[in-house]
XYZ file of C-alpha atoms in Angstrom:
600
model
C 1.026 -22.803 -16.774
C -0.464 -25.975 -18.247
C 1.417 -28.161 -20.721
C -1.216 -27.333 -23.352
C -0.719 -23.601 -22.834
C 3.062 -23.870 -22.981
C 2.939 -25.950 -26.159
C 1.007 -23.132 -27.836
C 3.830 -20.701 -27.047
C 7.164 -20.484 -28.823
C 10.122 -18.431 -27.650
C 12.868 -19.770 -29.888
C 12.764 -20.573 -33.588
C 14.992 -23.641 -33.176
C 15.805 -25.235 -29.825
C 18.424 -27.490 -31.421
C 20.420 -24.993 -33.480
C 21.437 -21.399 -32.781
C 19.528 -18.596 -34.451
C 19.477 -15.074 -33.081
C 16.029 -13.631 -32.417
C 15.080 -10.995 -34.986
C 14.297 -7.760 -33.166
C 13.536 -4.288 -34.445
C 16.302 -1.702 -34.322
C 16.040 1.197 -31.885
C 18.293 4.197 -31.280
C 19.772 5.282 -27.960
C 21.704 8.444 -28.671
C 24.210 7.528 -31.368
C 24.088 3.789 -30.619
C 21.797 1.296 -32.366
C 20.335 -1.610 -30.410
C 18.672 -4.732 -31.779
C 18.431 -5.704 -35.410
C 21.770 -6.871 -36.794
C 23.773 -4.830 -34.289
C 26.079 -6.579 -31.801
C 24.931 -7.329 -28.274
C 25.596 -4.083 -26.385
C 27.312 -3.904 -22.988
C 26.058 -1.658 -20.211
C 26.717 -0.924 -16.539
C 25.699 1.525 -13.800
C 27.652 3.999 -11.704
C 27.515 4.036 -7.904
C 28.213 7.712 -7.160
C 25.653 10.111 -5.718
C 23.924 11.714 -8.717
C 24.305 15.144 -7.093
C 28.119 14.776 -7.200
C 28.892 15.792 -10.771
C 32.687 15.223 -10.787
C 32.369 11.756 -9.215
C 29.642 10.704 -11.669
C 31.569 11.992 -14.681
C 34.719 10.191 -13.562
C 32.867 6.867 -13.245
C 31.119 7.256 -16.587
C 34.403 7.980 -18.382
C 36.068 4.988 -16.705
C 33.233 2.690 -17.771
C 33.334 3.981 -21.336
C 37.102 3.457 -21.444
C 36.596 -0.137 -20.271
C 34.252 -0.851 -23.181
C 30.866 -0.030 -21.675
C 28.471 1.154 -24.409
C 25.675 2.563 -22.250
C 25.838 3.872 -18.648
C 22.978 4.044 -16.165
C 22.671 6.705 -13.466
C 20.057 6.655 -10.710
C 17.631 9.573 -10.425
C 15.594 8.875 -7.326
C 13.946 12.328 -7.151
C 13.413 15.322 -9.405
C 16.237 17.152 -7.595
C 18.666 14.356 -8.466
C 17.374 14.264 -12.040
C 18.038 17.971 -12.498
C 21.766 17.387 -12.087
C 21.803 15.023 -15.060
C 22.070 18.174 -17.184
C 25.454 18.943 -15.629
C 26.658 15.343 -15.759
C 25.819 14.932 -19.441
C 27.349 18.307 -20.332
C 30.662 17.417 -18.653
C 30.773 13.916 -20.146
C 30.247 15.322 -23.639
C 32.813 18.057 -22.981
C 35.311 15.285 -22.247
C 34.714 13.909 -25.739
C 32.703 10.894 -24.563
C 29.488 10.109 -26.470
C 28.377 7.053 -24.474
C 24.578 7.244 -24.024
C 23.330 7.954 -20.487
C 20.295 6.226 -18.969
C 18.324 7.594 -16.023
C 17.203 4.855 -13.634
C 13.731 5.716 -12.300
C 11.810 4.161 -9.423
C 8.647 5.543 -7.796
C 8.911 9.129 -9.119
C 7.237 10.053 -12.447
C 8.302 13.674 -12.012
C 11.950 12.570 -11.832
C 11.490 10.698 -15.129
C 10.016 13.752 -16.832
C 12.949 15.864 -15.689
C 15.557 13.267 -16.630
C 14.144 12.859 -20.143
C 15.167 16.439 -20.864
C 18.846 15.557 -20.504
C 19.601 11.851 -21.108
C 19.192 9.556 -24.100
C 17.205 6.849 -22.334
C 14.857 6.389 -19.368
C 14.546 3.134 -17.453
C 11.176 2.723 -15.728
C 10.087 -0.159 -13.507
C 6.402 -0.986 -14.045
C 6.213 -2.426 -10.528
C 6.734 0.923 -8.848
C 6.199 3.643 -11.480
C 2.847 5.120 -10.417
C 1.844 1.714 -9.059
C 1.527 0.646 -5.439
C 3.959 -1.524 -3.495
C 2.844 -1.838 0.111
C 2.541 -5.645 0.322
C -1.214 -5.291 0.620
C -3.405 -8.330 0.018
C -6.766 -7.622 -1.558
C -9.062 -9.030 -4.173
C -9.381 -6.789 -7.219
C -12.560 -6.865 -9.222
C -12.072 -6.372 -12.942
C -13.460 -2.858 -12.576
C -11.049 -1.993 -9.746
C -8.120 -3.449 -11.684
C -9.028 -1.446 -14.781
C -9.473 1.707 -12.691
C -5.903 1.457 -11.347
C -4.582 0.666 -14.803
C -6.263 3.795 -16.136
C -4.594 5.830 -13.384
C -1.240 4.390 -14.481
C -2.029 5.327 -18.067
C -2.592 8.935 -16.977
C 0.741 8.993 -15.079
C 2.802 7.227 -17.757
C 1.486 8.866 -20.933
C 3.224 12.250 -20.387
C 6.601 10.481 -20.227
C 5.781 8.538 -23.393
C 4.920 11.766 -25.198
C 8.113 13.468 -24.014
C 10.335 10.539 -25.027
C 8.599 10.285 -28.395
C 8.913 14.001 -29.122
C 12.549 14.274 -27.961
C 13.569 10.948 -29.586
C 14.505 9.391 -26.240
C 14.649 5.641 -25.764
C 13.095 3.774 -22.876
C 13.554 0.486 -21.033
C 10.418 -1.070 -19.622
C 12.230 -3.068 -16.981
C 10.305 -5.400 -14.698
C 12.065 -6.681 -11.578
C 10.900 -9.828 -9.846
C 11.548 -8.128 -6.517
C 9.332 -5.116 -7.106
C 6.070 -6.296 -8.618
C 3.185 -4.067 -7.558
C 0.478 -5.181 -5.152
C -2.010 -5.075 -8.037
C 0.047 -7.478 -10.156
C 0.927 -9.695 -7.169
C -2.727 -10.099 -6.209
C -3.827 -10.893 -9.747
C -0.912 -13.048 -10.994
C 1.169 -13.849 -7.930
C 4.941 -13.677 -7.572
C 5.431 -15.308 -10.966
C 7.118 -14.853 -14.356
C 3.616 -14.382 -15.774
C 3.080 -11.426 -13.429
C 6.404 -9.927 -14.524
C 5.456 -10.210 -18.191
C 1.953 -8.824 -17.755
C 3.321 -5.862 -15.798
C 5.629 -4.925 -18.679
C 3.044 -5.511 -21.397
C 0.638 -3.090 -19.704
C 3.187 -0.304 -20.082
C 4.119 -1.361 -23.613
C 0.496 -1.128 -24.729
C 0.293 2.419 -23.391
C 3.470 3.289 -25.333
C 2.145 1.723 -28.530
C -1.222 3.444 -28.167
C 0.744 6.693 -28.331
C 2.740 5.636 -31.413
C 5.955 5.230 -29.419
C 8.154 2.239 -30.229
C 11.707 3.222 -29.256
C 11.843 0.934 -26.228
C 13.459 -2.213 -24.856
C 12.110 -4.843 -22.443
C 13.800 -6.522 -19.492
C 12.713 -9.178 -16.947
C 15.302 -9.269 -14.159
C 15.395 -11.576 -11.148
C 18.019 -12.820 -8.705
C 16.934 -16.431 -9.220
C 18.226 -17.650 -12.611
C 15.326 -20.101 -13.024
C 12.768 -17.317 -12.546
C 14.740 -14.953 -14.755
C 15.078 -17.448 -17.633
C 11.410 -18.466 -17.473
C 10.284 -14.822 -17.412
C 12.340 -13.855 -20.476
C 11.202 -16.915 -22.400
C 7.583 -16.176 -21.557
C 8.023 -12.513 -22.526
C 9.483 -13.398 -25.927
C 6.772 -16.008 -26.506
C 4.072 -13.474 -25.663
C 5.656 -10.892 -27.972
C 5.743 -13.434 -30.791
C 2.088 -14.255 -30.161
C 1.145 -10.554 -30.219
C 2.460 -10.173 -33.760
C 5.581 -9.436 -35.824
C 5.630 -5.733 -34.941
C 6.072 -6.584 -31.238
C 9.688 -7.628 -31.886
C 11.230 -5.126 -29.454
C 14.859 -5.583 -28.331
C 15.627 -7.367 -25.049
C 17.994 -6.357 -22.246
C 19.307 -9.264 -20.149
C 20.474 -9.272 -16.553
C 20.448 -11.298 -13.344
C 19.764 -8.744 -10.646
C 21.445 -9.000 -7.233
C 23.848 -11.662 -8.580
C 26.405 -11.009 -5.835
C 30.179 -10.900 -6.116
C 33.197 -13.027 -6.955
C 32.888 -16.437 -8.536
C 29.293 -16.902 -7.374
C 28.120 -13.685 -9.015
C 29.800 -14.584 -12.299
C 28.361 -18.099 -12.296
C 24.827 -16.919 -11.559
C 25.086 -14.305 -14.322
C 26.425 -16.840 -16.813
C 23.571 -19.235 -16.088
C 20.868 -16.622 -16.547
C 22.320 -14.421 -19.269
C 24.348 -17.096 -21.046
C 21.525 -19.604 -21.441
C 19.289 -16.946 -23.041
C 22.052 -15.715 -25.338
C 22.574 -19.348 -26.379
C 18.948 -19.397 -27.536
C 19.459 -16.215 -29.538
C 17.682 -13.927 -27.060
C 19.286 -10.670 -25.971
C 20.353 -7.411 -27.599
C 22.067 -5.804 -24.602
C 23.297 -7.142 -21.247
C 24.523 -6.040 -17.853
C 26.386 -8.271 -15.423
C 25.346 -6.954 -11.979
C 28.183 -7.596 -9.541
C 28.629 -6.294 -5.996
C 32.017 -4.954 -7.055
C 33.485 -1.863 -8.716
C 31.259 -1.358 -11.816
C 34.329 -1.328 -14.065
C 34.800 -5.014 -13.199
C 31.390 -5.828 -14.666
C 32.405 -4.816 -18.182
C 35.064 -7.465 -18.985
C 32.771 -10.193 -17.629
C 29.933 -9.005 -19.856
C 32.253 -8.767 -22.861
C 33.528 -12.281 -22.166
C 29.963 -13.604 -21.929
C 29.084 -12.156 -25.308
C 32.291 -13.395 -26.939
C 31.941 -16.768 -25.245
C 28.480 -17.347 -26.703
C 30.032 -18.363 -30.012
C 30.905 -21.644 -28.280
C 27.190 -22.319 -27.762
C 26.383 -22.390 -31.478
C 25.632 -25.660 -33.192
C 28.180 -26.160 -35.989
C 25.608 -28.042 -38.065
C 21.818 -28.133 -38.040
C 20.531 -31.664 -37.396
C 17.887 -33.088 -39.706
C 14.326 -32.334 -38.701
C 13.538 -35.980 -37.994
C 16.419 -36.042 -35.512
C 15.033 -33.330 -33.288
C 12.222 -35.140 -31.523
C 9.740 -33.552 -29.133
C 10.926 -31.241 -26.368
C 10.995 -33.239 -23.135
C 10.327 -30.356 -20.746
C 8.180 -27.255 -20.338
C 10.494 -24.296 -20.995
C 8.179 -21.956 -19.082
C 7.879 -23.930 -15.828
C 10.613 -25.847 -14.020
C 10.184 -29.550 -13.308
C 13.023 -32.006 -12.865
C 13.207 -34.790 -15.425
C 11.761 -37.972 -13.920
C 14.649 -40.442 -14.039
C 14.864 -43.602 -11.953
C 17.320 -44.214 -9.137
C 20.493 -46.185 -9.703
C 23.323 -46.948 -7.264
C 26.968 -46.469 -8.244
C 29.610 -47.466 -5.703
C 27.084 -46.997 -2.876
C 26.115 -43.535 -4.151
C 22.462 -43.101 -5.081
C 21.921 -41.164 -8.301
C 18.838 -40.165 -10.268
C 15.259 -40.195 -9.098
C 14.720 -37.847 -6.158
C 18.400 -37.877 -5.184
C 20.530 -34.760 -5.359
C 22.571 -34.110 -8.501
C 25.958 -35.784 -8.079
C 29.447 -34.506 -8.859
C 31.783 -36.625 -11.008
C 35.491 -36.295 -11.676
C 38.066 -38.151 -13.730
C 40.364 -40.839 -12.326
C 43.381 -38.630 -13.029
C 41.927 -35.744 -11.001
C 40.719 -38.070 -8.260
C 44.178 -39.580 -7.879
C 45.704 -36.089 -7.695
C 43.439 -35.283 -4.722
C 43.435 -38.692 -3.054
C 45.898 -37.661 -0.329
C 43.525 -34.986 1.028
C 40.022 -36.258 0.282
C 39.088 -36.117 3.961
C 39.915 -32.396 4.021
C 38.007 -31.268 0.927
C 34.798 -30.717 2.886
C 31.937 -29.632 0.636
C 33.968 -30.069 -2.565
C 34.541 -33.831 -2.351
C 34.293 -35.818 -5.610
C 31.516 -38.403 -5.386
C 31.972 -40.652 -8.426
C 34.881 -41.321 -10.807
C 33.616 -41.326 -14.380
C 35.848 -44.205 -15.503
C 34.383 -46.409 -12.750
C 30.742 -45.421 -13.273
C 29.738 -47.577 -16.212
C 28.252 -44.536 -17.919
C 27.217 -45.138 -21.521
C 28.238 -42.445 -24.026
C 25.860 -42.160 -26.970
C 25.537 -39.886 -29.984
C 22.186 -38.084 -29.571
C 21.801 -38.046 -33.350
C 22.129 -41.855 -33.504
C 18.590 -43.052 -32.907
C 19.625 -46.727 -33.115
C 22.081 -46.362 -30.214
C 19.453 -44.659 -28.101
C 16.819 -47.260 -29.021
C 19.162 -49.964 -27.725
C 19.407 -48.225 -24.353
C 15.663 -47.620 -24.236
C 15.127 -51.332 -24.786
C 17.088 -52.238 -21.633
C 15.042 -53.439 -18.672
C 16.981 -51.419 -16.092
C 17.859 -47.695 -16.032
C 21.289 -46.794 -17.410
C 23.450 -43.724 -16.770
C 23.905 -41.980 -20.108
C 26.083 -39.124 -21.385
C 27.423 -37.805 -24.703
C 30.904 -38.775 -25.946
C 33.795 -36.337 -25.913
C 34.579 -34.871 -29.298
C 30.936 -34.675 -30.374
C 30.383 -31.811 -32.858
C 27.100 -30.509 -31.439
C 26.927 -27.625 -28.984
C 26.517 -28.887 -25.421
C 23.070 -27.424 -24.676
C 21.609 -28.539 -28.002
C 23.121 -32.009 -27.730
C 21.711 -32.718 -24.272
C 18.312 -31.319 -25.247
C 18.220 -33.783 -28.112
C 19.382 -36.619 -25.869
C 16.646 -35.827 -23.337
C 14.066 -35.766 -26.144
C 14.953 -39.242 -27.390
C 16.051 -41.034 -24.237
C 13.398 -42.580 -21.995
C 13.070 -40.358 -18.924
C 13.882 -43.275 -16.611
C 17.548 -43.203 -17.695
C 19.649 -40.709 -15.653
C 21.864 -38.261 -17.560
C 25.423 -37.107 -16.787
C 26.018 -33.534 -17.964
C 29.384 -32.304 -19.253
C 30.397 -28.666 -19.520
C 32.349 -29.359 -22.705
C 33.037 -32.241 -25.069
C 36.672 -31.147 -25.302
C 38.465 -31.792 -21.956
C 41.237 -29.318 -21.247
C 44.839 -30.155 -20.433
C 45.895 -26.510 -20.562
C 46.932 -25.279 -17.112
C 47.225 -21.725 -18.483
C 43.688 -21.557 -19.847
C 41.704 -18.478 -18.807
C 39.608 -19.591 -15.831
C 36.940 -16.949 -16.386
C 36.182 -18.306 -19.842
C 36.063 -21.841 -18.441
C 33.717 -20.686 -15.675
C 31.371 -18.871 -18.054
C 31.211 -21.819 -20.454
C 30.593 -24.375 -17.712
C 27.991 -22.257 -15.938
C 26.128 -21.483 -19.161
C 26.057 -25.055 -20.438
C 25.451 -27.015 -17.253
C 23.394 -24.311 -15.563
C 21.050 -23.876 -18.513
C 20.304 -27.600 -18.652
C 19.805 -27.850 -14.886
C 17.305 -24.970 -15.045
C 15.364 -27.022 -17.586
C 15.300 -30.007 -15.238
C 17.833 -32.043 -17.245
C 20.730 -33.740 -15.446
C 21.294 -36.154 -12.570
C 25.070 -35.711 -12.351
C 27.671 -33.230 -13.630
C 31.348 -33.218 -14.538
C 33.483 -30.175 -15.353
C 36.102 -31.089 -17.962
C 37.078 -27.637 -19.190
C 39.185 -26.886 -16.094
C 42.480 -28.773 -15.795
C 43.053 -28.141 -12.064
C 41.398 -30.974 -10.051
C 40.266 -28.967 -7.027
C 39.163 -25.979 -9.045
C 37.024 -28.128 -11.358
C 35.257 -29.633 -8.335
C 34.640 -26.243 -6.750
C 33.198 -24.999 -10.018
C 30.908 -28.043 -10.262
C 29.453 -27.496 -6.811
C 29.143 -23.729 -7.234
C 27.175 -24.178 -10.467
C 24.789 -26.538 -8.681
C 24.378 -23.946 -5.921
C 23.789 -21.014 -8.306
C 21.217 -22.990 -10.282
C 19.356 -23.737 -7.051
C 19.906 -27.449 -7.651
C 22.030 -28.390 -4.646
C 22.332 -25.901 -1.803
C 25.402 -26.833 0.210
C 26.595 -23.458 1.517
C 25.293 -20.005 2.360
C 23.487 -18.410 -0.561
C 23.762 -14.641 -0.960
C 21.491 -12.260 -2.850
C 23.453 -9.009 -3.048
C 22.649 -5.981 -5.194
C 25.411 -4.314 -7.244
C 25.253 -0.875 -5.567
C 24.179 2.404 -7.158
C 23.556 6.008 -6.167
C 20.576 4.923 -4.058
C 22.685 2.667 -1.840
C 22.676 3.694 1.826
C 25.879 1.916 2.912
C 29.083 0.491 1.414
C 27.718 -2.644 -0.203
C 31.027 -4.190 -1.190
C 32.589 -3.925 2.271
C 29.386 -4.935 4.041
C 28.814 -7.945 1.820
C 32.346 -9.148 2.506
C 31.873 -8.716 6.280
C 28.601 -10.637 6.186
C 30.147 -13.330 4.002
C 33.111 -13.673 6.389
C 30.783 -14.043 9.379
C 28.177 -16.355 7.842
C 29.846 -18.131 4.924
C 29.997 -21.451 6.795
C 26.210 -21.743 7.230
C 24.756 -24.501 5.071
C 21.550 -23.845 3.182
C 20.911 -20.373 4.643
C 19.975 -17.628 2.161
C 20.906 -14.048 3.088
C 19.920 -10.954 1.105
C 22.101 -7.825 1.265
C 20.249 -4.857 -0.239
C 21.364 -1.253 -0.481
C 17.838 0.200 -0.432
C 14.167 -0.771 -0.558
C 13.628 -0.603 -4.340
C 13.946 -4.364 -4.809
C 14.930 -5.385 -1.299
C 11.753 -6.807 0.250
C 10.605 -8.401 -2.987
C 13.903 -10.081 -3.852
C 14.056 -11.340 -0.269
C 10.918 -13.433 -0.724
C 13.098 -16.554 -1.059
C 15.726 -15.447 1.473
C 15.792 -16.509 5.094
C 17.221 -13.201 6.307
C 17.636 -9.733 4.863
C 20.003 -6.839 5.554
C 18.576 -3.691 3.949
C 19.518 -0.030 3.973
C 16.589 1.853 5.491
C 18.164 5.281 5.927
C 21.707 6.694 5.779
C 23.863 4.547 8.100
C 20.755 2.752 9.378
C 19.892 -0.875 8.644
C 16.622 -2.792 8.733
C 16.704 -6.556 9.275
C 14.181 -8.910 7.728
C 12.989 -12.483 8.100
C 11.942 -13.482 4.591
C 10.318 -10.266 3.353
C 9.002 -9.175 6.749
C 10.915 -6.396 8.547
C 11.594 -7.302 12.170
C 14.206 -4.759 13.339
C 14.492 -1.127 12.275
C 17.062 1.694 12.186
C 19.966 -0.326 13.557
C 23.253 1.610 13.513
C 25.388 0.242 10.701
C 28.273 -0.497 13.102
C 26.044 -2.920 15.019
C 24.045 -4.387 12.164
C 26.173 -7.420 11.224
C 26.273 -8.580 14.846
C 22.516 -8.065 15.119
C 22.052 -10.109 11.939
C 24.050 -12.960 13.506
C 21.903 -12.710 16.655
C 18.778 -12.919 14.497
C 20.091 -16.033 12.742
C 20.831 -17.622 16.112
C 17.386 -16.732 17.474
C 15.840 -18.577 14.545
C 17.964 -21.717 15.088
C 19.839 -21.355 11.794
C 23.291 -20.838 13.300
C 26.149 -23.311 13.562
C 29.707 -22.557 14.637
C 32.304 -22.295 11.897
C 34.653 -25.262 11.392
C 38.211 -24.730 12.552
C 39.978 -26.401 9.620
C 39.519 -25.659 5.930
C 41.396 -26.602 2.801
C 41.916 -24.119 -0.033
C 41.254 -25.763 -3.396
């Protein structure tokens, strides 16, 4: 997208002060979404949809944990038929949480499911559209002909949902764009948005408006750009296109990495006022997703600007919010460490934390501190003080610049303003918070979510040449968090990167156990990206950026991929991890694991 085109689009009413996007209100069962309602929390069960007692048990557990909407897969009409029994038993238990049927590939399953559940999720990339990785040139007439076929397939579901007062999510996934969209728009956020808008126009043509959009991807940069572009396009279409938005990073993975990746993608959009409902997709027990999602929503209050700066203070946005490009700073050298320019983003620490780790620096491996902030000569300036910034801009050589601790602005807004006013040649040191913590009992999850949202959001906009985590008191833990945020943002890949789906009723093997076995065997590989997918719904597409893929092809059978190309089929699950390792070795990506590690 050109700079001129991006300047004509607007996704956020104020990029320097928080204001929640105004969306229309829709109803899902007895729950209202959008409008002035709180951001709603949802999750998805993993049980086989044909197993009524197991599904009911999971749904009740999620509702008890605070989940406000529960998704259940319905991969065929036969599966969808059992939603009648599941919903009946859930309601008999006194639980009114709305149920969503997750539909891929099968319009007849959607039509059956809409009889029983309050909401239908459809994926435009595979609902009556083709996904065979075919490359062809579509004439306008051929493109319109396929779109008309989709209209014929989709309209009956629209009519049924309208007549039965069912809600719908038009949910595009980066990993499952159709061949038609891929050939016209490529594997891009623009393709994701256009795919969803096609379906929305069909819904609107039939006077149906009770729907939500989503734009999910495993790469936070892609996910953030897609949602921003979607909202900008909706704003351009007109005020009655203000449909609610569901946020999620798909295939986020597990543990700390999954939480960080989710906080970067979901948190940065919430900080801009976008999002009416969220799901944190972790490769863990679904109940564990709910407290993370609740914490993300509660944590977003920390992203609000306490005061709105004067208009003349705001400046011109220094980056294109719809297309990533790193800010063009100049290189400087600090204590023999090169920073800025084309160099990797560096990790700072405080002198106090450095001294606490000094006895084992040689054993910290990938989590070694690179620069001590007190010895860096960094200049702290108030981004609202134009005179201070003008003084730095007048200097003949590039200076490392940050924002002083105690500043009243929210972190994201403050650094956006700094980047607007500061000459691009000056490198910027990002902080996760302007209020360093000395509390050893502080909740680490809240610290993680805050740091990942603030630093990760700015990195995804190309801002930042160095980072320091101040919200975590423990020296080693703050360093690990710094590096893991850089990894999740795709800024500095220093370890194995995993794309792992969260499991559902379609999954053909135990994702949690398998992911842990793969992580244990390959976690020492530097810069290798491995995708672990339970089925083929998003697998091949989400593996476009992965080096290797491990995908369920049939019950207890695994297919192995290089990028998104399948190379080995129907491998017995018991052999599959070893075969994956062999494949990595055959492609010269393997190194032996180190014998000594230090837990920090």
